[in-house]
């Protein structure tokens, strides 16, 4: 730390991203990326000519991308904000709307706490129930920003939209942020509520179901006043927040919707198969609507299992929080990758027997 850092940041604990190893080729099941490439039309859009155009700034209004998203999801471009990954819109939301504090589950996306810290926002962490579900009643009438990932991470579990509606109704003067990063893998979206609740902000990403994690593209839906607030923050920090190539690939991605629906269905099929296999090996597996499974076994400590898999070339995500340290979060890869995982788990769990 240099002596120039503002005092308020000196004790900040930054977010720790999942490992992105460069030392060897792993079966990478640790950061919820898609195992599939983007649609062929997206790959083909990346021409030398497009790279040459990088001498020009990108469109700060992201007009074409917003129009396409509006068409696909049946909203107006004024209901949409686009961002450099959904992390950026989450960052802006905490910056803009966290004035009265923020409430979110104790076990959820780790970045919520980091953003709260970054902006000096009082964070109320509400315990998940013993079965890791969210009791929506604990989020009603909070009078502060409420943030819920639906499906939640790293559990993969969902909360019904009818319960989110109750949270919205009972917090009319606070923003309710629903993070739908994983909604395309079987979750229920609260998009239909956008027209009825002016306190709802939903965030989404191209990183998971749209096979574009490295492109860094996220978006949000809300009523136009909330979107205007986010735009104000964006134009006060980085107007060209999305590079030209990513904007182009994003547009092509929206045009290739059927390819991605097929891949999401494939992931769901592989998820069901993997869950069954893990249960067959004695794992407890939480019911997941996301592109990952959260699972634990009594046969081995969670951290040890993570290390043994890594030694054998498979990366999963382990968290040290005592409440979940027995678990590992396993991204759903291809069927072939999951078959290797299951074979390796058998070896690891039974090698000493
Ligand atoms: N929300 C949740 C719940 C996540 O797990 C992630 C992925 N780390 C994100 C948001 C951010 O993803 P991205 O910035 O790649 O859109």
XYZ file of C-alpha atoms and ligand atoms in Angstrom:
369
model
C 0.000 0.000 0.000
C 1.351 3.403 -0.869
C 1.119 6.332 1.477
C -1.184 8.080 -1.003
C -4.198 5.778 -0.618
C -7.207 7.494 0.928
C -7.857 6.328 4.448
C -11.315 5.044 3.544
C -9.790 2.466 1.155
C -6.965 1.309 3.363
C -8.921 -1.526 4.980
C -10.941 -2.394 1.874
C -11.010 -6.118 1.191
C -11.142 -6.505 -2.565
C -13.104 -9.204 -4.352
C -11.151 -12.383 -5.089
C -11.991 -13.664 -8.562
C -11.929 -17.393 -9.285
C -8.573 -18.718 -10.458
C -7.687 -18.117 -14.098
C -4.630 -20.377 -14.248
C -2.078 -20.115 -17.022
C 0.214 -22.944 -15.847
C -1.630 -25.872 -17.429
C -4.819 -26.924 -19.170
C -7.476 -27.669 -16.587
C -11.021 -28.849 -17.001
C -12.196 -25.481 -15.842
C -15.340 -25.754 -13.731
C -14.627 -22.875 -11.355
C -15.980 -19.594 -12.751
C -19.301 -20.512 -14.366
C -18.177 -19.789 -17.907
C -19.885 -21.555 -20.785
C -18.084 -24.634 -22.117
C -19.371 -23.733 -25.582
C -18.027 -21.171 -28.055
C -20.155 -18.204 -29.112
C -22.484 -18.807 -32.089
C -20.673 -19.134 -35.459
C -22.183 -15.830 -36.659
C -20.632 -14.114 -33.621
C -17.207 -15.612 -34.266
C -17.389 -14.646 -37.955
C -18.216 -11.034 -37.083
C -14.683 -10.577 -35.673
C -12.923 -9.488 -38.857
C -9.669 -7.608 -39.417
C -11.760 -4.708 -40.652
C -13.539 -4.522 -37.284
C -10.186 -4.546 -35.493
C -9.001 -1.674 -37.716
C -12.072 0.297 -36.653
C -10.755 0.254 -33.098
C -9.057 3.555 -33.921
C -12.541 5.044 -33.424
C -14.327 5.292 -30.101
C -17.274 3.037 -29.429
C -20.866 4.321 -29.407
C -21.432 5.560 -25.846
C -25.211 5.216 -26.290
C -24.910 1.558 -27.430
C -27.902 2.342 -29.636
C -27.892 -0.791 -31.799
C -27.360 -3.192 -28.938
C -30.090 -1.587 -26.859
C -32.499 -1.712 -29.792
C -31.830 -5.382 -30.325
C -32.219 -6.234 -26.626
C -35.429 -4.192 -26.518
C -36.794 -6.143 -29.486
C -35.861 -9.507 -28.005
C -37.260 -8.848 -24.538
C -40.280 -6.681 -25.455
C -39.212 -3.510 -23.614
C -38.169 -0.031 -24.765
C -34.497 0.976 -25.249
C -35.125 3.490 -22.412
C -35.615 0.506 -20.082
C -32.092 -0.784 -20.785
C -28.617 -0.013 -19.509
C -25.569 -1.814 -20.895
C -22.329 -2.242 -19.041
C -18.829 -3.668 -19.010
C -19.885 -7.009 -17.543
C -22.757 -7.003 -15.087
C -20.188 -6.258 -12.367
C -20.095 -2.715 -13.693
C -23.828 -2.121 -13.408
C -23.788 -3.673 -9.923
C -20.979 -1.286 -9.034
C -22.935 1.690 -10.387
C -26.095 0.564 -8.579
C -24.379 0.420 -5.196
C -22.763 3.792 -5.922
C -26.066 5.355 -6.922
C -28.741 3.731 -4.782
C -27.128 2.521 -1.568
C -27.756 5.745 0.369
C -29.832 4.151 3.134
C -27.761 0.993 3.378
C -28.146 -2.347 1.651
C -29.541 -5.742 2.627
C -28.535 -8.994 0.962
C -28.157 -12.672 1.906
C -25.108 -13.683 3.964
C -24.310 -16.272 1.338
C -24.494 -14.749 -2.111
C -22.301 -13.132 -4.745
C -19.227 -11.912 -2.844
C -19.003 -8.664 -4.752
C -22.102 -7.186 -3.042
C -20.199 -6.861 0.188
C -17.157 -5.403 -1.556
C -19.235 -2.709 -3.280
C -20.960 -1.884 -0.010
C -17.546 -1.473 1.642
C -16.199 0.541 -1.264
C -18.973 3.122 -0.936
C -19.187 3.094 2.866
C -22.674 1.562 2.701
C -23.962 -0.115 5.852
C -24.482 -3.750 4.819
C -27.082 -5.923 6.519
C -26.355 -9.554 5.747
C -29.494 -11.623 6.190
C -28.901 -15.274 7.015
C -30.080 -17.834 4.522
C -32.281 -20.491 6.086
C -30.726 -23.789 7.209
C -31.622 -25.330 3.824
C -29.975 -22.320 2.065
C -33.291 -20.924 0.865
C -34.198 -17.233 1.086
C -37.098 -16.296 3.363
C -38.546 -13.350 1.439
C -40.289 -12.004 4.559
C -36.905 -11.001 5.935
C -36.504 -8.562 3.027
C -39.920 -6.911 3.309
C -40.160 -3.308 4.579
C -36.398 -2.848 4.856
C -36.315 0.767 3.735
C -32.873 0.233 2.244
C -31.568 -1.165 -1.017
C -32.317 -4.898 -1.276
C -30.050 -7.073 -3.426
C -30.887 -10.668 -4.299
C -29.333 -12.932 -6.907
C -32.024 -15.123 -8.459
C -30.876 -17.864 -8.918
C -28.591 -17.244 -5.969
C -24.871 -17.928 -6.155
C -23.178 -20.109 -5.105
C -26.240 -22.156 -4.094
C -28.064 -22.091 -7.454
C -31.384 -21.897 -5.602
C -34.265 -19.659 -6.647
C -36.895 -17.498 -5.018
C -40.330 -17.316 -6.734
C -41.141 -14.102 -8.581
C -44.377 -13.820 -6.544
C -42.190 -13.421 -3.428
C -39.976 -10.853 -5.155
C -43.176 -8.946 -5.889
C -43.928 -8.854 -2.151
C -40.440 -7.472 -1.513
C -41.044 -4.792 -4.149
C -44.446 -3.860 -2.730
C -43.165 -3.539 0.829
C -40.123 -1.434 -0.119
C -41.763 1.247 -2.282
C -39.112 3.830 -1.430
C -36.045 1.649 -1.886
C -34.454 0.078 -4.882
C -34.760 -3.703 -5.186
C -31.972 -5.138 -7.305
C -32.498 -8.632 -8.682
C -29.324 -10.096 -10.179
C -30.383 -12.499 -12.927
C -26.885 -13.527 -14.032
C -27.990 -17.185 -14.079
C -31.681 -16.884 -14.968
C -31.349 -18.487 -18.418
C -30.604 -21.923 -16.963
C -34.081 -22.539 -15.586
C -34.868 -19.587 -13.327
C -37.975 -17.405 -13.439
C -37.338 -13.828 -14.567
C -39.002 -10.806 -13.004
C -38.979 -8.958 -16.318
C -42.813 -8.757 -16.386
C -42.631 -6.703 -13.165
C -40.570 -3.926 -14.750
C -43.643 -2.153 -16.087
C -45.389 -2.244 -12.700
C -42.662 -1.435 -10.158
C -40.570 1.679 -10.478
C -38.217 0.434 -7.737
C -37.074 -2.707 -9.592
C -33.647 -2.994 -11.211
C -32.695 -6.307 -12.839
C -29.176 -7.100 -13.968
C -28.115 -9.700 -16.502
C -24.945 -10.797 -18.254
C -23.603 -12.159 -21.526
C -20.898 -13.992 -19.522
C -22.757 -17.213 -18.738
C -25.579 -18.199 -21.094
C -24.184 -16.088 -23.967
C -20.671 -17.595 -23.920
C -18.981 -14.171 -23.782
C -17.353 -13.862 -20.351
C -14.111 -12.490 -21.805
C -16.005 -9.917 -23.884
C -17.286 -8.251 -20.680
C -20.880 -7.376 -21.432
C -23.760 -6.965 -19.024
C -27.098 -5.178 -19.065
C -29.937 -4.119 -16.860
C -33.684 -3.518 -17.099
C -35.533 -0.898 -15.077
C -37.898 2.008 -15.507
C -36.435 4.930 -17.504
C -35.729 7.092 -14.431
C -33.454 4.437 -12.888
C -31.754 3.904 -16.238
C -31.166 7.667 -16.523
C -29.520 7.642 -13.078
C -27.207 4.814 -14.154
C -26.368 6.688 -17.362
C -25.491 9.736 -15.300
C -23.036 7.651 -13.254
C -21.625 6.111 -16.416
C -21.091 9.476 -18.112
C -19.402 10.647 -14.922
C -16.918 7.774 -14.920
C -16.363 6.162 -18.335
C -18.711 7.046 -21.224
C -17.075 4.526 -23.583
C -17.483 1.717 -21.092
C -17.959 -1.006 -23.712
C -15.425 -1.459 -26.495
C -16.460 -1.535 -30.161
C -15.783 -5.226 -30.667
C -17.818 -6.281 -27.659
C -20.731 -4.084 -28.732
C -20.663 -5.713 -32.159
C -20.407 -9.238 -30.740
C -23.229 -8.429 -28.336
C -25.489 -7.406 -31.222
C -24.650 -10.576 -33.136
C -25.293 -12.604 -30.004
C -28.804 -11.206 -29.641
C -29.425 -12.124 -33.293
C -28.386 -15.732 -32.635
C -30.895 -16.355 -29.836
C -31.855 -19.884 -30.930
C -28.224 -21.086 -30.739
C -27.998 -19.941 -27.134
C -31.359 -21.404 -26.137
C -30.109 -24.732 -27.427
C -26.891 -24.458 -25.416
C -28.829 -23.530 -22.255
C -31.021 -26.613 -22.722
C -27.881 -28.712 -23.146
C -26.420 -27.330 -19.901
C -29.659 -28.140 -18.071
C -29.572 -31.714 -19.343
C -25.929 -32.114 -18.316
C -26.715 -30.550 -14.931
C -29.450 -33.116 -14.258
C -27.122 -35.977 -15.228
C -24.277 -34.648 -13.091
C -26.516 -34.091 -10.053
C -27.744 -37.662 -10.306
C -24.201 -38.996 -10.557
C -23.022 -36.919 -7.596
C -25.958 -38.088 -5.501
C -25.089 -41.646 -6.496
C -21.623 -41.019 -5.035
C -23.166 -39.866 -1.763
C -23.001 -36.108 -2.321
C -25.613 -33.717 -1.014
C -26.482 -31.511 -4.000
C -28.552 -28.341 -3.632
C -31.390 -27.932 -6.171
C -29.822 -25.736 -8.855
C -31.415 -23.586 -11.547
C -28.021 -22.227 -12.602
C -25.085 -23.471 -14.692
C -23.397 -24.902 -11.615
C -24.033 -27.312 -8.754
C -23.235 -26.716 -5.100
C -22.365 -30.038 -3.529
C -20.741 -31.575 -0.480
C -19.729 -35.008 0.668
C -19.224 -36.342 4.183
C -16.337 -38.429 2.912
C -13.913 -35.553 2.501
C -13.404 -31.986 3.615
C -14.463 -29.451 0.941
C -11.018 -27.857 0.721
C -9.295 -31.198 0.425
C -11.616 -32.309 -2.332
C -10.925 -29.067 -4.195
C -7.148 -29.680 -3.909
C -7.358 -33.317 -4.974
C -9.392 -32.397 -8.032
C -6.936 -29.633 -8.905
C -3.994 -32.053 -8.680
C -5.848 -34.165 -11.201
C -6.463 -31.281 -13.580
C -10.015 -30.275 -12.599
C -10.701 -26.846 -11.164
C -13.810 -26.207 -9.074
C -14.573 -23.314 -6.704
C -14.170 -23.656 -2.966
C -15.186 -20.958 -0.468
C -13.661 -20.677 2.996
C -16.756 -19.172 4.689
C -17.355 -21.687 7.547
C -21.027 -22.040 6.675
C -20.261 -23.389 3.210
C -16.650 -24.608 3.415
C -17.773 -28.227 3.190
C -19.185 -27.495 -0.289
C -17.662 -26.999 -3.701
C -19.283 -25.103 -6.542
C -18.984 -27.026 -9.774
C -19.678 -25.320 -13.088
C -21.557 -27.433 -15.612
C -19.266 -28.117 -18.549
C -19.778 -30.390 -21.523
C -21.083 -33.915 -20.996
C -17.546 -35.227 -21.647
C -16.033 -32.927 -19.021
C -18.629 -33.927 -16.444
C -18.003 -37.602 -17.153
C -14.293 -37.006 -16.430
C -15.268 -35.185 -13.229
C -17.459 -38.066 -12.065
C -14.729 -40.617 -12.862
C -12.159 -38.539 -10.997
C -14.450 -38.123 -7.981
C -14.841 -41.887 -7.772
C -11.066 -42.243 -7.809
C -10.496 -39.477 -5.258
C -13.194 -40.564 -2.819
C -12.529 -44.274 -2.936
C -8.742 -44.458 -3.530
C -8.057 -44.977 0.213
C -10.808 -47.554 0.732
N -23.725 -11.732 -10.549
C -23.443 -12.962 -10.122
C -24.389 -13.614 -9.185
C -22.284 -13.611 -10.543
O -21.988 -14.843 -10.104
C -21.422 -12.965 -11.459
C -20.194 -13.676 -11.979
N -19.059 -13.618 -11.245
C -21.730 -11.659 -11.849
C -22.900 -11.082 -11.395
C -20.830 -10.837 -12.707
O -20.606 -11.362 -13.951
P -20.096 -10.482 -15.156
O -19.429 -9.247 -14.609
O -19.158 -11.370 -15.875
O -21.298 -10.136 -15.947
